[in-house]
Coordinates of C-alpha atoms in Angstrom, one line a residue:
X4 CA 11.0 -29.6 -7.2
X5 CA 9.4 -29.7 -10.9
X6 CA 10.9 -27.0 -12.2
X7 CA 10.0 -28.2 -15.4
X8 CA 6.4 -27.7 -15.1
X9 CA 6.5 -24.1 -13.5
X10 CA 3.9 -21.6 -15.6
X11 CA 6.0 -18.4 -15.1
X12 CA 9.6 -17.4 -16.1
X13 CA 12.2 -17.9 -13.8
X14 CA 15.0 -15.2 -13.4
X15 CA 16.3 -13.0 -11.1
X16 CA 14.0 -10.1 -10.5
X17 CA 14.1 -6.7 -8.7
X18 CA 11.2 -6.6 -5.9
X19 CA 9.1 -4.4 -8.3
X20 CA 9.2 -6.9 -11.0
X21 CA 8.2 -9.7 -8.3
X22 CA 5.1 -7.4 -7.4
X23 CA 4.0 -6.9 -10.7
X24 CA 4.5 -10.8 -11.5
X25 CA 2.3 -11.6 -8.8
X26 CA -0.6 -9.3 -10.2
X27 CA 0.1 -10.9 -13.5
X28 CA -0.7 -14.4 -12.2
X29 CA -3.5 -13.4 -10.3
X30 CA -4.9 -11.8 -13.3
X31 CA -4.8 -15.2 -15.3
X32 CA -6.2 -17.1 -12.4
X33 CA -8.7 -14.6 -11.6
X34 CA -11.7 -16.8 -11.6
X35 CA -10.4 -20.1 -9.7
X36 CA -9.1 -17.2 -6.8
X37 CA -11.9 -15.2 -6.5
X38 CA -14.7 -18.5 -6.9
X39 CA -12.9 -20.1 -3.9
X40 CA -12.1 -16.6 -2.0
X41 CA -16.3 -16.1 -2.2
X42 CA -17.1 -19.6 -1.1
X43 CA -15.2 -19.8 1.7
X44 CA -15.3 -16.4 2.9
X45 CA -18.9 -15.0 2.7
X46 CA -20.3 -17.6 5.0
X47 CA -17.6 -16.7 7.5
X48 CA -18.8 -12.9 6.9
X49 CA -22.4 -13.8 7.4
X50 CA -21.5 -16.0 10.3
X51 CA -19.5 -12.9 11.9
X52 CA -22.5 -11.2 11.4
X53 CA -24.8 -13.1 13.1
X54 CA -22.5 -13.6 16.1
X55 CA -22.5 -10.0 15.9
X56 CA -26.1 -9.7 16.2
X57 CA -26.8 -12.3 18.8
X58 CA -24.4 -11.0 21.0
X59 CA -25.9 -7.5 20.1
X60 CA -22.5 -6.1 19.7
X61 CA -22.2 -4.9 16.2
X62 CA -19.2 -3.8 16.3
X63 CA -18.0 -7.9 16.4
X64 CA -19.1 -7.4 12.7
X65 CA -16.5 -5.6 11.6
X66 CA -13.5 -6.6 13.8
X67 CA -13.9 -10.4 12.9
X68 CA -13.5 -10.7 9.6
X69 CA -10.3 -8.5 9.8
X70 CA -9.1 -10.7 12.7
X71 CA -9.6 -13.9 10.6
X72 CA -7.5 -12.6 7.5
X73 CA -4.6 -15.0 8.1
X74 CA -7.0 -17.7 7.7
X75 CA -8.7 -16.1 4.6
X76 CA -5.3 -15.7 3.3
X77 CA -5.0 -19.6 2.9
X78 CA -7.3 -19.6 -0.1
X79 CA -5.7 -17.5 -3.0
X80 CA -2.2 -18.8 -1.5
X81 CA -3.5 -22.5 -2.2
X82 CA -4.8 -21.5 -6.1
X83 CA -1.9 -19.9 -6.9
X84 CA 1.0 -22.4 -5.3
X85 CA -1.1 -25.0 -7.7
X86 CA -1.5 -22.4 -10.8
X87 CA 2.0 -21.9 -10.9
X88 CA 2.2 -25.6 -12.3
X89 CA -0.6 -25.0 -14.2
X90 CA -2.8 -26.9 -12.1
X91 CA -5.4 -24.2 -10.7
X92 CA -7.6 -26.2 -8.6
X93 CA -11.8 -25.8 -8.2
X94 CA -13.3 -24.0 -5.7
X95 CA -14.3 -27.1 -4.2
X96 CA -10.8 -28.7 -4.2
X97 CA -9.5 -25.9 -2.5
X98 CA -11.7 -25.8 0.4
X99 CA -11.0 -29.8 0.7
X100 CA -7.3 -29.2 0.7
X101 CA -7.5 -26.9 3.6
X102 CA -7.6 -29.9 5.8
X103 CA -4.3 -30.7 5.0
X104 CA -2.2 -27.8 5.6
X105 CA -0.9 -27.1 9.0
X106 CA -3.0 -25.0 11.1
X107 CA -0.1 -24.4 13.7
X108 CA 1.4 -21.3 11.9
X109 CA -2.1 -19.8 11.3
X110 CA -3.2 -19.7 14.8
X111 CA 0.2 -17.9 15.4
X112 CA -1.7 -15.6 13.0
X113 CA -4.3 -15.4 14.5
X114 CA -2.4 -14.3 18.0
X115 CA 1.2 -12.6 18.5
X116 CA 1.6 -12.2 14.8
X117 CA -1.3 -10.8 14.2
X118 CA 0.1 -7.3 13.6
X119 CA 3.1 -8.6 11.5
X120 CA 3.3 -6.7 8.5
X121 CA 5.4 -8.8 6.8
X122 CA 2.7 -11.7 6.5
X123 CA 2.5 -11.3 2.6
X124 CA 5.9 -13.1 2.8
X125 CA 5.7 -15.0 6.0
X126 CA 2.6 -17.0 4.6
X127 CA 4.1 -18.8 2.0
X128 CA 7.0 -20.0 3.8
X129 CA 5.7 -21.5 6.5
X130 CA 2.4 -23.1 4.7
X131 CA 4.7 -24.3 1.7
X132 CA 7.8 -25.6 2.9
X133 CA 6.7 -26.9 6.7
X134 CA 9.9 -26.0 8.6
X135 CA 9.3 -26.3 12.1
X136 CA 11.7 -24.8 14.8
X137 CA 15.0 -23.3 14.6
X138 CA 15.0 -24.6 10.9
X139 CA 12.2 -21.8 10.2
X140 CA 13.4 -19.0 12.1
X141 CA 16.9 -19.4 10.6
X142 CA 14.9 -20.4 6.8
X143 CA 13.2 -16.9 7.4
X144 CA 16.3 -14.4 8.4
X145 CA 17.3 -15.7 4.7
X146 CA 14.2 -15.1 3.3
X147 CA 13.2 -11.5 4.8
X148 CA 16.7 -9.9 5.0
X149 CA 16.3 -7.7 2.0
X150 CA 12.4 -7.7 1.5
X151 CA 11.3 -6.7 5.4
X152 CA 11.0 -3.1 3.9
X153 CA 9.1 -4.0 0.8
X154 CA 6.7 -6.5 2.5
X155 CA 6.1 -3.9 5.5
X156 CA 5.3 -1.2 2.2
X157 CA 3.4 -3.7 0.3
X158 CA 1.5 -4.1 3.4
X159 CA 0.9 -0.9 4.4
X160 CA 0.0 0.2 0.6
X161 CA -2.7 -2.4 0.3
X162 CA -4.5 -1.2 3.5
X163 CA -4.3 2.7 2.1
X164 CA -6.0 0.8 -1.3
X165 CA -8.7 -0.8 1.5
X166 CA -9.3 2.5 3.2
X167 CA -9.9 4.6 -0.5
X168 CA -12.2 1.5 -1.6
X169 CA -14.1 2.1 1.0
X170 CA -14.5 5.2 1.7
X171 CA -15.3 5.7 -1.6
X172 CA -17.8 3.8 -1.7
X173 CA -19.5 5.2 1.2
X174 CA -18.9 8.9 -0.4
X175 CA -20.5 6.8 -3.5
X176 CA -24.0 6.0 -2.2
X177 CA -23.9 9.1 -0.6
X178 CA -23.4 11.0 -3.6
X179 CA -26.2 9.2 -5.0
X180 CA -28.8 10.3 -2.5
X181 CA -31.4 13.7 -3.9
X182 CA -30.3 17.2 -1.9
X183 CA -34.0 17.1 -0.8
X184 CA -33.4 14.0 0.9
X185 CA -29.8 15.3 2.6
X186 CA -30.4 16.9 6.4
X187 CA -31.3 20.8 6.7
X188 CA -28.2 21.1 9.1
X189 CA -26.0 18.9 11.0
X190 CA -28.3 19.0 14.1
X191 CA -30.3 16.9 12.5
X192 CA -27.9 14.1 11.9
X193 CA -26.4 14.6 15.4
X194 CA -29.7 14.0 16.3
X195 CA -30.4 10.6 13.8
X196 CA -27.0 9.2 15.8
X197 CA -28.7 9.5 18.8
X198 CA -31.1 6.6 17.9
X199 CA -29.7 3.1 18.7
X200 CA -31.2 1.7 15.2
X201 CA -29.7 4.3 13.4
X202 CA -26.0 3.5 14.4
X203 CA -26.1 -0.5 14.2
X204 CA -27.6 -0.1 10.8
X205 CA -24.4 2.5 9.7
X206 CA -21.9 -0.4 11.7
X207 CA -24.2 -3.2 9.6
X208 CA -23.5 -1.0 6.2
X209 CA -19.3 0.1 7.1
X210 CA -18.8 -3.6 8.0
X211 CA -20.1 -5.0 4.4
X212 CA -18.1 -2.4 2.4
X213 CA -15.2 -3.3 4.2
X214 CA -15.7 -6.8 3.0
X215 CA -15.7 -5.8 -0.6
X216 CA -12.7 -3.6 -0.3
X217 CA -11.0 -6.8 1.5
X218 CA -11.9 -9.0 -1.2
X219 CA -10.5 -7.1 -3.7
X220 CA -7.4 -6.4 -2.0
X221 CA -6.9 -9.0 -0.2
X222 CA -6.2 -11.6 -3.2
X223 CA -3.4 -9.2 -4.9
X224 CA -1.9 -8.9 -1.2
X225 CA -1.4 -12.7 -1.1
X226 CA -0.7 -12.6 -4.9
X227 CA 2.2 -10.4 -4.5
X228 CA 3.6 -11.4 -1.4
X229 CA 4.3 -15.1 -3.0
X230 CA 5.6 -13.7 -6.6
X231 CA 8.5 -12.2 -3.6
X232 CA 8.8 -15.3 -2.1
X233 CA 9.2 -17.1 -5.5
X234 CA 12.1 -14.4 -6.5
X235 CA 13.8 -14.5 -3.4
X236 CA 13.8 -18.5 -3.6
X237 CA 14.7 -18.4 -7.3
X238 CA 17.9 -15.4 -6.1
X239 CA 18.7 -18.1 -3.1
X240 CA 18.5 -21.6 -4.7
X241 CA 19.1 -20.6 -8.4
X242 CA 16.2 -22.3 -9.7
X243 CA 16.9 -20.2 -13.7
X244 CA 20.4 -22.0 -13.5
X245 CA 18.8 -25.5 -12.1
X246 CA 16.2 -25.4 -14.9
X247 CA 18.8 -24.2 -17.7
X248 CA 21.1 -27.5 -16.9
X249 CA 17.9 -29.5 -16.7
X250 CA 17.1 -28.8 -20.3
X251 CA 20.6 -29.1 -21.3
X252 CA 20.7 -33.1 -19.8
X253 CA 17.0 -33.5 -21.9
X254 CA 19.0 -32.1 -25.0
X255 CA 22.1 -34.1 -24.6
X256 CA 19.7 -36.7 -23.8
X257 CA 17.8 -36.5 -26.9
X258 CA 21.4 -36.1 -29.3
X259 CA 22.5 -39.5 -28.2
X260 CA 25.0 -39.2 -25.6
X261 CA 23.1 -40.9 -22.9
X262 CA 25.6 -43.6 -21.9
X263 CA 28.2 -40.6 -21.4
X264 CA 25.2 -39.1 -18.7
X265 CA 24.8 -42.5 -17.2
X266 CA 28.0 -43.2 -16.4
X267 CA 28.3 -39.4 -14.8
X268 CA 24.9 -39.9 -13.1
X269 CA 26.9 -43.0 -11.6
X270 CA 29.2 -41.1 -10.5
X271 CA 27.8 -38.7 -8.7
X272 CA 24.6 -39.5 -6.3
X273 CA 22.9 -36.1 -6.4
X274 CA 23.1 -35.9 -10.0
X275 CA 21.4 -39.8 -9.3
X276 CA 18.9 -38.7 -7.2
X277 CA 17.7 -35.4 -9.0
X278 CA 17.2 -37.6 -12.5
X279 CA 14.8 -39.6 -10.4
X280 CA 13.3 -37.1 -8.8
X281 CA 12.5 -35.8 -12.5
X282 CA 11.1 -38.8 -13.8
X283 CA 8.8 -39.7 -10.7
X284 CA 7.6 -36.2 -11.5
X285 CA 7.6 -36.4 -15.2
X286 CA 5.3 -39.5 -14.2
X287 CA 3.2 -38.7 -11.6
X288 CA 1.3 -35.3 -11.4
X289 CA 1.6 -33.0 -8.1
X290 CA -0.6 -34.1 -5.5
X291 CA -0.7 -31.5 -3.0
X292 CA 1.3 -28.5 -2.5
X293 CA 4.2 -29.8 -0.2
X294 CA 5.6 -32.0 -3.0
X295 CA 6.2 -29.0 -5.3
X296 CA 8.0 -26.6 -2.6
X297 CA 8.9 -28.5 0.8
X298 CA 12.3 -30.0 0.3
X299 CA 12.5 -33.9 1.4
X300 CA 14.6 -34.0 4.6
X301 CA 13.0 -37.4 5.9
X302 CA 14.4 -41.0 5.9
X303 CA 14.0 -41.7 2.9
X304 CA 17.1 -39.5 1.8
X305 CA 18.8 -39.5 4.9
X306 CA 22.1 -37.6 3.1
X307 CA 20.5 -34.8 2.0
X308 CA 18.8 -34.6 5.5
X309 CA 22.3 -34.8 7.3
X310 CA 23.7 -32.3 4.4
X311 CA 20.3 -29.4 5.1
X312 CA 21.4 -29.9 9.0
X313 CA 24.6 -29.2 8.6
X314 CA 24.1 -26.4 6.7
X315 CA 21.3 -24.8 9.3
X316 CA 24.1 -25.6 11.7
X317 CA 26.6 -23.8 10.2
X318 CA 27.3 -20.1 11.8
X319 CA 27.6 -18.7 8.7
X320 CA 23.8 -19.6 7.5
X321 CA 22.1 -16.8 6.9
X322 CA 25.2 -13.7 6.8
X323 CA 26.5 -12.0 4.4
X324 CA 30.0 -10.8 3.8
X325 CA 31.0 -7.7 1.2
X326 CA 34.3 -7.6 0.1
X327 CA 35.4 -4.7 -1.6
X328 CA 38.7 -4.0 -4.0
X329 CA 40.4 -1.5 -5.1
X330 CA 41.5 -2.0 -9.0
X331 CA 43.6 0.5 -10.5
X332 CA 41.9 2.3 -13.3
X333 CA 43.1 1.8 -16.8
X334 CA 44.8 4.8 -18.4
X335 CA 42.7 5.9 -21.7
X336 CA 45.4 5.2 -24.7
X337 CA 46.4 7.9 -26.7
X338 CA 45.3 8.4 -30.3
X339 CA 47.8 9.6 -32.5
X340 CA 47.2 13.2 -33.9
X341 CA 45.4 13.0 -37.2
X342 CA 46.6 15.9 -40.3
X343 CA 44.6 19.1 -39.8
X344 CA 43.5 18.2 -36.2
X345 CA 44.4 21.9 -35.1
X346 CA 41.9 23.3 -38.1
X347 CA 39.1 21.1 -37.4
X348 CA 39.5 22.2 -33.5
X349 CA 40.1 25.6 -34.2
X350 CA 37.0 26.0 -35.9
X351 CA 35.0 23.8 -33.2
X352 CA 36.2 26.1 -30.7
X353 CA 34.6 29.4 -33.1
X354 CA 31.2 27.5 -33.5
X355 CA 30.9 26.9 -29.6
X356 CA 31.8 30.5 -28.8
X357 CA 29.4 31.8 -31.5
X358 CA 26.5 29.0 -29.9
X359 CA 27.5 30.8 -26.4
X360 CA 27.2 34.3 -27.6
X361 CA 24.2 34.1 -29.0
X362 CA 22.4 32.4 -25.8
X363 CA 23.6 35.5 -24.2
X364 CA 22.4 37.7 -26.3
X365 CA 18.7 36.1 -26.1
X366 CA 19.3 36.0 -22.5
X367 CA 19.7 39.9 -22.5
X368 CA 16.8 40.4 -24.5
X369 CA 14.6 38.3 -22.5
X370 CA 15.7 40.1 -19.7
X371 CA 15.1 43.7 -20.5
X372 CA 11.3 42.9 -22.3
X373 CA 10.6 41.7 -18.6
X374 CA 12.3 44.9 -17.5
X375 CA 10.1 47.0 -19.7
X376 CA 7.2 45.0 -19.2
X377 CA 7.7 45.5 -15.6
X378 CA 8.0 49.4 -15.8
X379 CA 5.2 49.8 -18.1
X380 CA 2.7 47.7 -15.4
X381 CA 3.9 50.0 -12.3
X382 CA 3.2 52.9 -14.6
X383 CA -0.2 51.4 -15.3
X384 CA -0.7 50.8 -12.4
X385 CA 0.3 54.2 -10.6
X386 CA -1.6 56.2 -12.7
X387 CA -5.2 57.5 -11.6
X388 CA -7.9 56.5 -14.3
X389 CA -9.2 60.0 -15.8
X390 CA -12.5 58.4 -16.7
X391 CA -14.8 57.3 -13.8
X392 CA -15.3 53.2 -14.0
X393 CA -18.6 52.1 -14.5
X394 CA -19.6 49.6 -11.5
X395 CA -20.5 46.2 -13.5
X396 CA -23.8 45.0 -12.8
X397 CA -23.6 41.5 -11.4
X398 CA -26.7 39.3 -11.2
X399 CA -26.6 36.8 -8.1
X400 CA -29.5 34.3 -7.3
X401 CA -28.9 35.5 -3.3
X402 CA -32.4 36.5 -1.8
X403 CA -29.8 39.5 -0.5
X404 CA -28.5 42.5 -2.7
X405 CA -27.6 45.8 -1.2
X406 CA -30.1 47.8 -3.5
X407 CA -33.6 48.3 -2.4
X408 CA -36.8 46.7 -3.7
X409 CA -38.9 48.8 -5.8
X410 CA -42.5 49.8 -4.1
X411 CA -43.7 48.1 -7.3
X412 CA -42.1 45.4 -8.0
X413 CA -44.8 44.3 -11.4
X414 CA -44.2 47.7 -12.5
X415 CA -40.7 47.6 -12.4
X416 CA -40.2 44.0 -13.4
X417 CA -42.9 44.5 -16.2
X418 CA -40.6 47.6 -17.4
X419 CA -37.4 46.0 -17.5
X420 CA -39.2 43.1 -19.6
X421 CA -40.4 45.5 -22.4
X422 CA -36.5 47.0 -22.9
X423 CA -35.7 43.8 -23.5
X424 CA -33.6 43.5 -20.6
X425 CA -35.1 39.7 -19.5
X426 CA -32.5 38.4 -17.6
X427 CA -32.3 41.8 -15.0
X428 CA -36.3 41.7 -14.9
X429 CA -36.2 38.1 -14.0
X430 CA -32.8 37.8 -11.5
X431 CA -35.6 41.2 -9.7
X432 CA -38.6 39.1 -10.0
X433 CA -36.7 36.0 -7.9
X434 CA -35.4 38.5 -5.7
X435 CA -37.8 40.2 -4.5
X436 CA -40.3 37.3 -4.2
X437 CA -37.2 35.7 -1.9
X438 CA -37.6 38.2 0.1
X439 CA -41.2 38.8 0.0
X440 CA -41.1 35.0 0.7
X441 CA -39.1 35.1 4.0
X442 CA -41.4 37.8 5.3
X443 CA -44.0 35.7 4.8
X444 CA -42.4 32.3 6.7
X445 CA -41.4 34.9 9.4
X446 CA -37.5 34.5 8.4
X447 CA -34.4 36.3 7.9
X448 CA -33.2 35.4 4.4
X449 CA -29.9 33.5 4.4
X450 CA -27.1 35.1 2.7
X451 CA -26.1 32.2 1.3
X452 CA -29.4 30.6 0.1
X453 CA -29.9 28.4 -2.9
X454 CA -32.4 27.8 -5.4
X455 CA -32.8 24.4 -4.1
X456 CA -32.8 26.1 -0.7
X457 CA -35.7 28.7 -1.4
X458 CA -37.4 25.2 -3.1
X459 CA -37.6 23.6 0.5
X460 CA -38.6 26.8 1.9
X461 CA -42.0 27.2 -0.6
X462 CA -43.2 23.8 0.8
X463 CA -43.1 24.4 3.6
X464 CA -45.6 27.6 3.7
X465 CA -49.3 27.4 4.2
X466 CA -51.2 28.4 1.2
X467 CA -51.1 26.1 -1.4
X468 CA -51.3 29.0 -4.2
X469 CA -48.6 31.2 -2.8
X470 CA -46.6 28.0 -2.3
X471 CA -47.0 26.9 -6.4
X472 CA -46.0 30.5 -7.6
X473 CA -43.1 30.8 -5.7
X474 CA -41.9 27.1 -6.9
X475 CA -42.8 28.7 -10.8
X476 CA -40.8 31.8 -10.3
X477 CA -37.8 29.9 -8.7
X478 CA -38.3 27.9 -11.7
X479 CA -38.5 30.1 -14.2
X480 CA -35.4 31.9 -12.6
X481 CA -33.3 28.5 -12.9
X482 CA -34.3 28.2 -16.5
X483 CA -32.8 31.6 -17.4
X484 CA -29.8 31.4 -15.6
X485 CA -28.7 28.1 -16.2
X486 CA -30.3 27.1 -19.2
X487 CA -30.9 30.2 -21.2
X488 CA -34.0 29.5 -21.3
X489 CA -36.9 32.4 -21.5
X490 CA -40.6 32.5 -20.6
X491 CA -42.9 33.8 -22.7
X492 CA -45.0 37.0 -22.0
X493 CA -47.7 35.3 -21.2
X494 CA -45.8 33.6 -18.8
X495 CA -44.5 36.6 -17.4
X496 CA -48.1 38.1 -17.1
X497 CA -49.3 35.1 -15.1
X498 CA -46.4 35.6 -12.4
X499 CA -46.7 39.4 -12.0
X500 CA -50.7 38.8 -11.9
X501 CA -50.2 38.2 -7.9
X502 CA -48.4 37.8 -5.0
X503 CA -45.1 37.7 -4.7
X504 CA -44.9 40.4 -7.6
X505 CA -47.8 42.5 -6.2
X506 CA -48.5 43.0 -2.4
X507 CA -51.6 41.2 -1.1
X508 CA -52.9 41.8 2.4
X509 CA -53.2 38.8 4.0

C-alpha cells in the first residue's frame, strides 16, 4: 500500500477522532464530492420521479431514491478513497470508474442488507479490498468488533440530521406563507386532502426535500464511516509504525548506508518485496482504487497468498484474549522528618480549623436570613390588606370584555379622548366596533379573536363603506398598541363621524 503518499495523518485514534477526521476530509474535498454526488444522482431522482408518475404511484418517488442509497453511496466513497492520496478525481472520472467496481456487494445492498445499519463501515471494505467468501466475513468480525455500536449510532444520528433537515424545511416554506393566505380552520385543509391533486403534489414536494436533506447527509455518512474504517485498519495493521520504518530506510538511505540495507533486503524477502513494492509505486501513480487498499493475494506472490490463508485459517483470527495481573503496589518511601516539621503542622492544622469555622459561621447566617425571610413572607402574607386594592385596568384587543358598551359609544369615546386618556378611548373604539361588527355579519364574537382575525372578518361584509372603516379603526387600533402610534383629531373625528362609533339603522 503507498503509505507514503497518504493526505491524512496516520495514528491511532478513538472513534470520535475517526468521525471528526472524516468530516475534515470531506470538507477539503467538498467540491469533487458533491459535483459527482449531483451528476450522478439527480438524474436517478428525476428518473424515480418519472417512473413515479407513469405508474401514477407517487409514492415510488420517495421510496426509490432511499432504496438506491447503497448505490449512491459509491460516489463520495470513490472521491475520497482517491483524495486520500491526493488524487481527487472529476466528476466525470468518477462516474467512468463505477464500471469497475464490483456490483456483487451492492446488490446485497440493495436486498437483505438493506436495513444494515452498519453500512457506513461495511461499504468500504468490501468495495476496497474485494474479499470474497469466508475471507470477508472473517475480514469483517475484525473490522466491526468494536465499532458495531458506533456505526449503528452514526447511522442512526445521520437519519435524526435527515428527518430535522427536512422537516425544517417544510416548517420553512410554511412559515413563509401570509396568515391571510393560511386556512380559517382545519376543516378546510381536511377538506384540500380530499382532492387527489392536492396530495400527489404534497408527495411531489416531501419527496424533493428529502433529496436535499440526503444529499447533504448522505456524503458526511460515507465520509465518516471510511475515516472508521481507515482507523480501525491503521489500529489492525499498524500502518503509523509501517510508515515510521519507511521513512527511517529513506533516511538511512539517503546517509549512505545503503549496501548495509541491501544486504539485509537480501536477506529477508518481505523486506525484498515491500522495497519494490515502494519503488513501482514511487514510479507509477495509482490507477484505480484496488491498488491502494486490496492486498495482492494472487500468483504473482504466491507466499504471501499461502501466508494471508493461513492466517484466515487459523482459529485464533479474529479473538481476542485479556490477560490480567496482579502487581504488588509499591510502598511510598518515607521522607525523613525535616527541623520544625511539628511547628509548620501545628499551625496548618490552626489555619484549616479557622478556614472551617468560618464556613460554618457563613453557613449559619445564611441560614437564619432564609429563616427570617421566610417568617416575614408568611407574615405578609397572612395579614389582611387594610386598604382596599384598586382593580388594575387592563386593555385587551378581545372583541369581549365583561363591562358593558356605552349607549353612546362617540360620546364616550370622544370624552375619554379630550382627558387625554387615548389609548382607553381607542382600545373602546375597537371594541365596541368588534362587536358592533359581529352583529352586523350575524356572529358571535370569538373570545379569542385577533386583529388579523377581525381584518378577514371586514372583507367579508357587504357594504363597501362599513367594510373600509372597520379595516381603519382595526388599524388605527394596531398602531396604538403596538407601535405607539397616535391619530390625530381629525382622524378621530372621521371615525366617530359614522357607523361603527354611532348607530345607523340599516
Amino acid at each position: 500500500m503507498q503509505l507514503e503518499r497518504i493526505g491524512v495523518a496516520l495514528r491511532p485514534r478513538t472513534s470520535q477522532e475517526a468521525l471528526d477526521l472524516g468530516m475534515t476530509l470531506l470538507r477539503a474535498h467538498a467540491r469533487p464530492v458533491w459535483s459527482a454526488w449531483f451528476a450522478f444522482t439527480l438524474p436517478m431522482f428525476l428518473l424515480c420521479q418519472a417512473v413515479a408518475w407513469l405508474l401514477g404511484m407517487p409514492w415510488l418517488g420517495f421510496l426509490l431514491p432511499w432504496w438506491l442509497r447503497p448505490v449512491f453511496d459509491r460516489i463520495p466513497l470513490y472521491v475520497l478513497s482517491r483524495a486520500v492520496f491526493e488524487q481527487a478525481p472529476t466528476w466525470r472520472a468518477t462516474l467512468r470508474a463505477q464500471r469497475q467496481w464490483s456490483w456483487k456487494r451492492t446488490l446485497a445492498g440493495l436486498t437483505y442488507l438493506r436495513v444494515d445499519t452498519n453500512r457506513a463501515l461495511r461499504l468500504p471494505m468490501e468495495l476496497l479490498e474485494g474479499v470474497a467468501g469466508k475471507q470477508r466475513r472473517a475480514r469483517w468480525r475484525v473490522l466491526s468488533r468494536p465499532l458495531v455500536g458506533v456505526a449503528s449510532g452514526l447511522t442512526w444520528t445521520c437519519m435524526a440530521f435527515e428527518a430535522v433537515i427536512a422537516i425544517s424545511l417544510c416548517l420553512f416554506a410554511a412559515w413563509m406563507l401570509p396568515n391571510e393566505t393560511l386556512p380559517d380552520s382545519m376543516r378546510d385543509l381536511n377538506e384540500a386532502f380530499t382532492l387527489p391533486a392536492f396530495r400527489h403534489a404534497l408527495v411531489w414536494i416531501f419527496s424533493g426535500v428529502t433529496y436535499v436533506a440526503m444529499s447533504i447527509v448522505e456524503p458526511l455518512y460515507v465520509a465518516a464511516g471510511f475515516a472508521l474504517y481507515l482507523n480501525r485498519r491503521t489500529q489492525l495493521e499498524a500502518w503509523d509504525i509501517d510508515l515510521a520504518f519507511r521513512r527511517l530506510r529513506e533516511r538511512l538511505l539517503e546517509a549512505g548506508v545503503g549496501v548495509a540495507l541491501l544486504l539485509c533486503v537480501a536477506c529477508v524477502p518481505s523486506l525484498t518485496h515491500a522495497a519494490d513494492t515502494q519503488t513501482h509505486f514511487k514510479q507509477a501513480p495509482v490507477l484505480v482504487v484496488a491498488d491502494a487498499f486490496h492486498q495482492p493475494v494472487d500468483d504473482q506472490d504466491a507466499q504471501f497468498a499461502r501466508a494471508a490463508a493461513e492466517v484466515y485459517r487459523d482459529p485464533r483470527f479474529g479473538q481476542e484474549r485479556r490477560v490480567q495481573r496482579w502487581i504488588p503496589r509499591q510502598q511510598p518511601t518515607l521522607k525523613p522528618a525535616e527541623p520544625n516539621a511539628w511547628l509548620a503542622g501545628m499551625i496548618g492544622n490552626l489555619g484549616s480549623a479557622l478556614i472551617n469555622l468560618l464556613l460554618w459561621g457563613l453557613l449559619a447566617v445564611v441560614v437564619m436570613a432564609l429563616v427570617i425571610f421566610a417568617v416575614r413572607h408568611v407574615r405578609r402574607v397572612s395579614m389582611p390588606s387594610l386598604a382596599p386594592k384598586e382593580k388594575p385596568k387592563i386593555l385587551r384587543g378581545s372583541a369581549v370584555h365583561d363591562e358593558p358598551l356605552p349607549d353612546d359609544l362617540a360620546a364616550a369615546v370622544r370624552k375619554r379622548w379630550d382627558a387625554s386618556h387615548r389609548r382607553e378611548a381607542l382600545a373602546l373604539l375597537y371594541r365596541g366596533s368588534v362587536q358592533r361588527a359581529a352583529l352586523a355579519l350575524r356572529m358571535q364574537a370569538p373570545i379569542d379573536a385577533t386583529e388579523s382575525d377581525w381584518l378577514r372578518h371586514a372583507r367579508s361584509m357587504d357594504d363597501p363603506a362599513r367594510r373600509e372603516r372597520l379595516i381603519a379603526i382595526v388599524r388605527t387600533w394596531q398602531l396604538a398598541a403596538y407601535a405607539d402610534r397616535y391619530p390625530t383629531d381629525t382622524h378621530v373625528d372621521e371615525l366617530l363621524s359614522g357607523w361603527p362609533a354611532q348607530q345607523v339603522a340599516p
